mmCIF file of C-alpha atoms in Angstrom:
data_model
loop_
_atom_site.group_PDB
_atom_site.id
_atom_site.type_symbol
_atom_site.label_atom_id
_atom_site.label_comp_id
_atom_site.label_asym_id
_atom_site.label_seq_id
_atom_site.Cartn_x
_atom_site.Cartn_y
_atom_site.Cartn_z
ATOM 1 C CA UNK A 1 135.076 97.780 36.044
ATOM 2 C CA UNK A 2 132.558 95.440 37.782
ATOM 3 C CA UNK A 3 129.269 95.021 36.069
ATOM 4 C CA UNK A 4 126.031 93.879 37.160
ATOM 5 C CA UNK A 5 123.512 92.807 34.127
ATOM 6 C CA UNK A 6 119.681 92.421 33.913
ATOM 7 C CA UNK A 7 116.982 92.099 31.465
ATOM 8 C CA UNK A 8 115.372 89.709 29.428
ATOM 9 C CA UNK A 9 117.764 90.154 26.153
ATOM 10 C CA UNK A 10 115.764 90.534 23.804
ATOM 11 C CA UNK A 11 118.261 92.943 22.495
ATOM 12 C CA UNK A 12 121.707 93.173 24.262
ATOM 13 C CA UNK A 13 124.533 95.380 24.844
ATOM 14 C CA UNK A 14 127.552 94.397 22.924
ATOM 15 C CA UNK A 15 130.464 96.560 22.964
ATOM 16 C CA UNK A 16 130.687 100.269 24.698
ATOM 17 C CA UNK A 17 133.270 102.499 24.732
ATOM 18 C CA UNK A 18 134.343 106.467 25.377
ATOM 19 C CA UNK A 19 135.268 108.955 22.521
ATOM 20 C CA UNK A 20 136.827 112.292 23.212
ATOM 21 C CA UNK A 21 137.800 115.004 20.792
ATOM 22 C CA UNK A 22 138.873 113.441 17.095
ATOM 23 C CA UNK A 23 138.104 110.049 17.827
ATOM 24 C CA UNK A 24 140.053 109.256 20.442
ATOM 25 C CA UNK A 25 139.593 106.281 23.080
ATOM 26 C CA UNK A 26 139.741 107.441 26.225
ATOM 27 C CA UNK A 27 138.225 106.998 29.792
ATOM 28 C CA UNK A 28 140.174 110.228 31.192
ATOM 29 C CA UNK A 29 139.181 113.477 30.283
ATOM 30 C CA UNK A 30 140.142 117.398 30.692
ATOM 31 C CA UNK A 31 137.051 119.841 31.270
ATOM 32 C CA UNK A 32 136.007 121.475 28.983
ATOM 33 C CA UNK A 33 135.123 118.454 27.357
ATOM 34 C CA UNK A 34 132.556 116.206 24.719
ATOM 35 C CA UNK A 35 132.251 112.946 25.281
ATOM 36 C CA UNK A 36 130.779 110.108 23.528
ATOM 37 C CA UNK A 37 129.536 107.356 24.812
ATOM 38 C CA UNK A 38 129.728 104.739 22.098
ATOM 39 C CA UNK A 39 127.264 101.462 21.960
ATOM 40 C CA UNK A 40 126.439 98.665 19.623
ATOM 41 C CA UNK A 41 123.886 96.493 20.591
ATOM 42 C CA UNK A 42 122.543 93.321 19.015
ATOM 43 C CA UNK A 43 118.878 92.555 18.260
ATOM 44 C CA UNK A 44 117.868 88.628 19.316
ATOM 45 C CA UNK A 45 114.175 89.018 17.623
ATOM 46 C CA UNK A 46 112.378 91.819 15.755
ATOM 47 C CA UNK A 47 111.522 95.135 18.019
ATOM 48 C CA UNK A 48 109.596 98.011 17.675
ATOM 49 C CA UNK A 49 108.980 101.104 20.067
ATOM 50 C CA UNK A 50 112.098 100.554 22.429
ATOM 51 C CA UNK A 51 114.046 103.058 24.399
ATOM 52 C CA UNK A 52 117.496 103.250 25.066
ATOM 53 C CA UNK A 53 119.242 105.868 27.828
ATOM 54 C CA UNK A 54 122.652 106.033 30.332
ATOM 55 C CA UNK A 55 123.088 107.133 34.267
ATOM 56 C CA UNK A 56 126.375 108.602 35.486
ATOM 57 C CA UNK A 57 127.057 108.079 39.222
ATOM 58 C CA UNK A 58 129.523 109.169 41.183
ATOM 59 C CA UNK A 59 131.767 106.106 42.706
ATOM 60 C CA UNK A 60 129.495 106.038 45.696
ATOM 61 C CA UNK A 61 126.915 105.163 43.065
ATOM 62 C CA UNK A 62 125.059 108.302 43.673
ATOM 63 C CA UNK A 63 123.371 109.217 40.118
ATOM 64 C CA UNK A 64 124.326 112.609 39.016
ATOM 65 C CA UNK A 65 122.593 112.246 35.574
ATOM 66 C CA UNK A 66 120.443 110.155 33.282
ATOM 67 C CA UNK A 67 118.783 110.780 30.247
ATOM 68 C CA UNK A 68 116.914 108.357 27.739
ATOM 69 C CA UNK A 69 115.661 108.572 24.205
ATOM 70 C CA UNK A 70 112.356 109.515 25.324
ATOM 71 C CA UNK A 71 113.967 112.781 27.273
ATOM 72 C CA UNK A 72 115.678 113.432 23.988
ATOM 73 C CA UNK A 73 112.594 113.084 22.137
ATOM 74 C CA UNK A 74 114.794 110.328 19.770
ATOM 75 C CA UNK A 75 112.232 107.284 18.516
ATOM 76 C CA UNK A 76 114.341 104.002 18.197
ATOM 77 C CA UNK A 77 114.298 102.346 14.619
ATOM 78 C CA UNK A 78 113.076 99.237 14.095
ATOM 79 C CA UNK A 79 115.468 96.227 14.793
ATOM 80 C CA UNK A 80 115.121 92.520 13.539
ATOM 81 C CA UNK A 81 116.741 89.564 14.816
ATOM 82 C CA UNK A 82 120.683 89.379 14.400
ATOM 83 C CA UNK A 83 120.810 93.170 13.407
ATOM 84 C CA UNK A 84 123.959 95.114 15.171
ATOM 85 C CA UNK A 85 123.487 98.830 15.781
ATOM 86 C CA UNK A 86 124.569 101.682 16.849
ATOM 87 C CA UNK A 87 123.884 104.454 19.209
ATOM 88 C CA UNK A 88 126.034 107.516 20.431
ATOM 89 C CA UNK A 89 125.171 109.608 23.174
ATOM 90 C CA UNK A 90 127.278 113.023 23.480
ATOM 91 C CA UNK A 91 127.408 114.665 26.175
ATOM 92 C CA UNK A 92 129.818 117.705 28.059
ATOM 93 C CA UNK A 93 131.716 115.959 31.145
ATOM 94 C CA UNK A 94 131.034 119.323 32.912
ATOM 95 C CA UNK A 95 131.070 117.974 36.420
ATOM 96 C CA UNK A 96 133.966 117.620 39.378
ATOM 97 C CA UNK A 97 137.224 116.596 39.073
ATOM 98 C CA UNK A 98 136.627 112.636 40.080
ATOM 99 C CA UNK A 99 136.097 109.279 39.106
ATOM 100 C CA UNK A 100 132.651 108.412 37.943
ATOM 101 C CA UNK A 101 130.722 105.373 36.590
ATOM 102 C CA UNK A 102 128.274 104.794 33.416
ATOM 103 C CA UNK A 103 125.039 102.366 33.560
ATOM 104 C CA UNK A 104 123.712 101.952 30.203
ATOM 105 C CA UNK A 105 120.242 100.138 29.330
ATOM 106 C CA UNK A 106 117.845 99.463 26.275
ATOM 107 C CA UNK A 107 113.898 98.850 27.887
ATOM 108 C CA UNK A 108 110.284 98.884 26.789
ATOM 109 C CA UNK A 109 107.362 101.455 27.917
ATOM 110 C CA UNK A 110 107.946 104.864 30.507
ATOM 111 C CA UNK A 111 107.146 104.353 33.911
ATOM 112 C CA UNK A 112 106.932 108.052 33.622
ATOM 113 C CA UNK A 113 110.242 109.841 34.502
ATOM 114 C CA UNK A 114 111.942 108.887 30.996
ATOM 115 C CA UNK A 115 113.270 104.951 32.495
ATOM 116 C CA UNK A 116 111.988 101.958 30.941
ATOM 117 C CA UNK A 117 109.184 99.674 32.566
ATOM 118 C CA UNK A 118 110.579 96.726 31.457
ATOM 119 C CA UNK A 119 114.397 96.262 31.185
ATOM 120 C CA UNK A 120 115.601 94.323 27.998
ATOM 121 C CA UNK A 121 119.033 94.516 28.940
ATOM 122 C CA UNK A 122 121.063 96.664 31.788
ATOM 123 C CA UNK A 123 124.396 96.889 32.292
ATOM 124 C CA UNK A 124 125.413 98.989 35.414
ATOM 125 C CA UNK A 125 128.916 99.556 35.268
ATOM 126 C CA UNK A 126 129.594 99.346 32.159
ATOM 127 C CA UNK A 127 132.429 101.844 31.670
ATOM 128 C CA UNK A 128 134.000 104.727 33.379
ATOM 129 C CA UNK A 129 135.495 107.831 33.157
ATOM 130 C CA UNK A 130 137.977 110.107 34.742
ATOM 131 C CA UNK A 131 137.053 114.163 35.097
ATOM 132 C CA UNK A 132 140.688 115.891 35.895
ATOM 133 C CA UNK A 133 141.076 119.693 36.138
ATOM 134 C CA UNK A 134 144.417 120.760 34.119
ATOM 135 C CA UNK A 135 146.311 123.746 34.531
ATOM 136 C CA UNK A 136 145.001 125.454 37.837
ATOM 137 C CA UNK A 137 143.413 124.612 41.061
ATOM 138 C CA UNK A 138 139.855 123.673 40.427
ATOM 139 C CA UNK A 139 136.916 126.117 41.436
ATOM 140 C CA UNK A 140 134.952 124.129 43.004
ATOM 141 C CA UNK A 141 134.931 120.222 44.530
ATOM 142 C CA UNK A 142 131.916 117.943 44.168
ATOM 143 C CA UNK A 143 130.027 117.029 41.364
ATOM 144 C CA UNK A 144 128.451 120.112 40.056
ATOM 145 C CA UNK A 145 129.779 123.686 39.628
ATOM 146 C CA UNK A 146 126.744 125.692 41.212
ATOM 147 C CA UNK A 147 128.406 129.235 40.695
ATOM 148 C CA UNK A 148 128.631 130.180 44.156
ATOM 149 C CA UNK A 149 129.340 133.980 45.806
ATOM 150 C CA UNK A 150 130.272 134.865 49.353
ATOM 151 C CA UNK A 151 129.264 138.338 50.309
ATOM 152 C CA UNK A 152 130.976 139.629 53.806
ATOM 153 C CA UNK A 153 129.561 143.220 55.378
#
């Protein structure tokens, strides 16, 4: 995976990886599925009143999803310099059979959709993840299963 990073670090992304079902490392998954996006991230000073949040884009980097802390309703703790911590957003890979890529970011402030203002550190790219149908054709191609019907008189 190719990643682009920004932000003026006053925290930073460390490690980040995908959990399915007991535990498990993965980046491919089966639908139905839960998966966890798993993050530590390392304070360089003392913050308060931060926001952390993920976009998932198709390969063509169009974003399907995104949701922050602030869209959660989830207030960040207070982090001093050289603290490690952790955060774990779960979330149902409900989407098309495809490949699909993960931007992750920790910011300051709401420029009023849920994103940051300020980035403290963005990694785009930072993991990805396989969807895969199993066991029958799938319903449905694209990203989102919008529960089509075709009526013929």
């Amino acid at each position: 995976v190719s990643c682009l990073e920004v932000g003026s670090r006053e925290t930073e992304i460390v490690p980040c990886r995908l959990i399915y079902a007991q535990g498990v490392l993965c980046s491919m998954f089966d639908l139905p599925s839960e998966v966890t996006l798993d993050v530590y991230a390392r304070s360089n000073t003392t913050l308060d009143k931060f926001m952390a949040g993920f976009e998932l884009s198709t390969r063509h980097n169009q974003v399907i999803y995104g949701i922050s802390s602030v869209h959660l309703g989830v207030e960040m703790p207070r982090v001093v310099a050289g603290q490690v911590y952790r955060l774990q957003f779960t979330f149902k890979a409900e989407m098309g059979a495809g490949d699909y890529l993960i931007d992750l970011a920790l910011g300051w402030g709401d420029r009023g959709d849920g994103a940051p203002e300020q980035l403290l550190h963005r990694v785009s790219g930072i993991t990805s993840l396989s969807v895969r149908h199993l066991g029958s054709r799938p319903s449905f191609f694209g990203v989102s299963d919008l529960e089509a019907r075709l009526k013929i008189e």
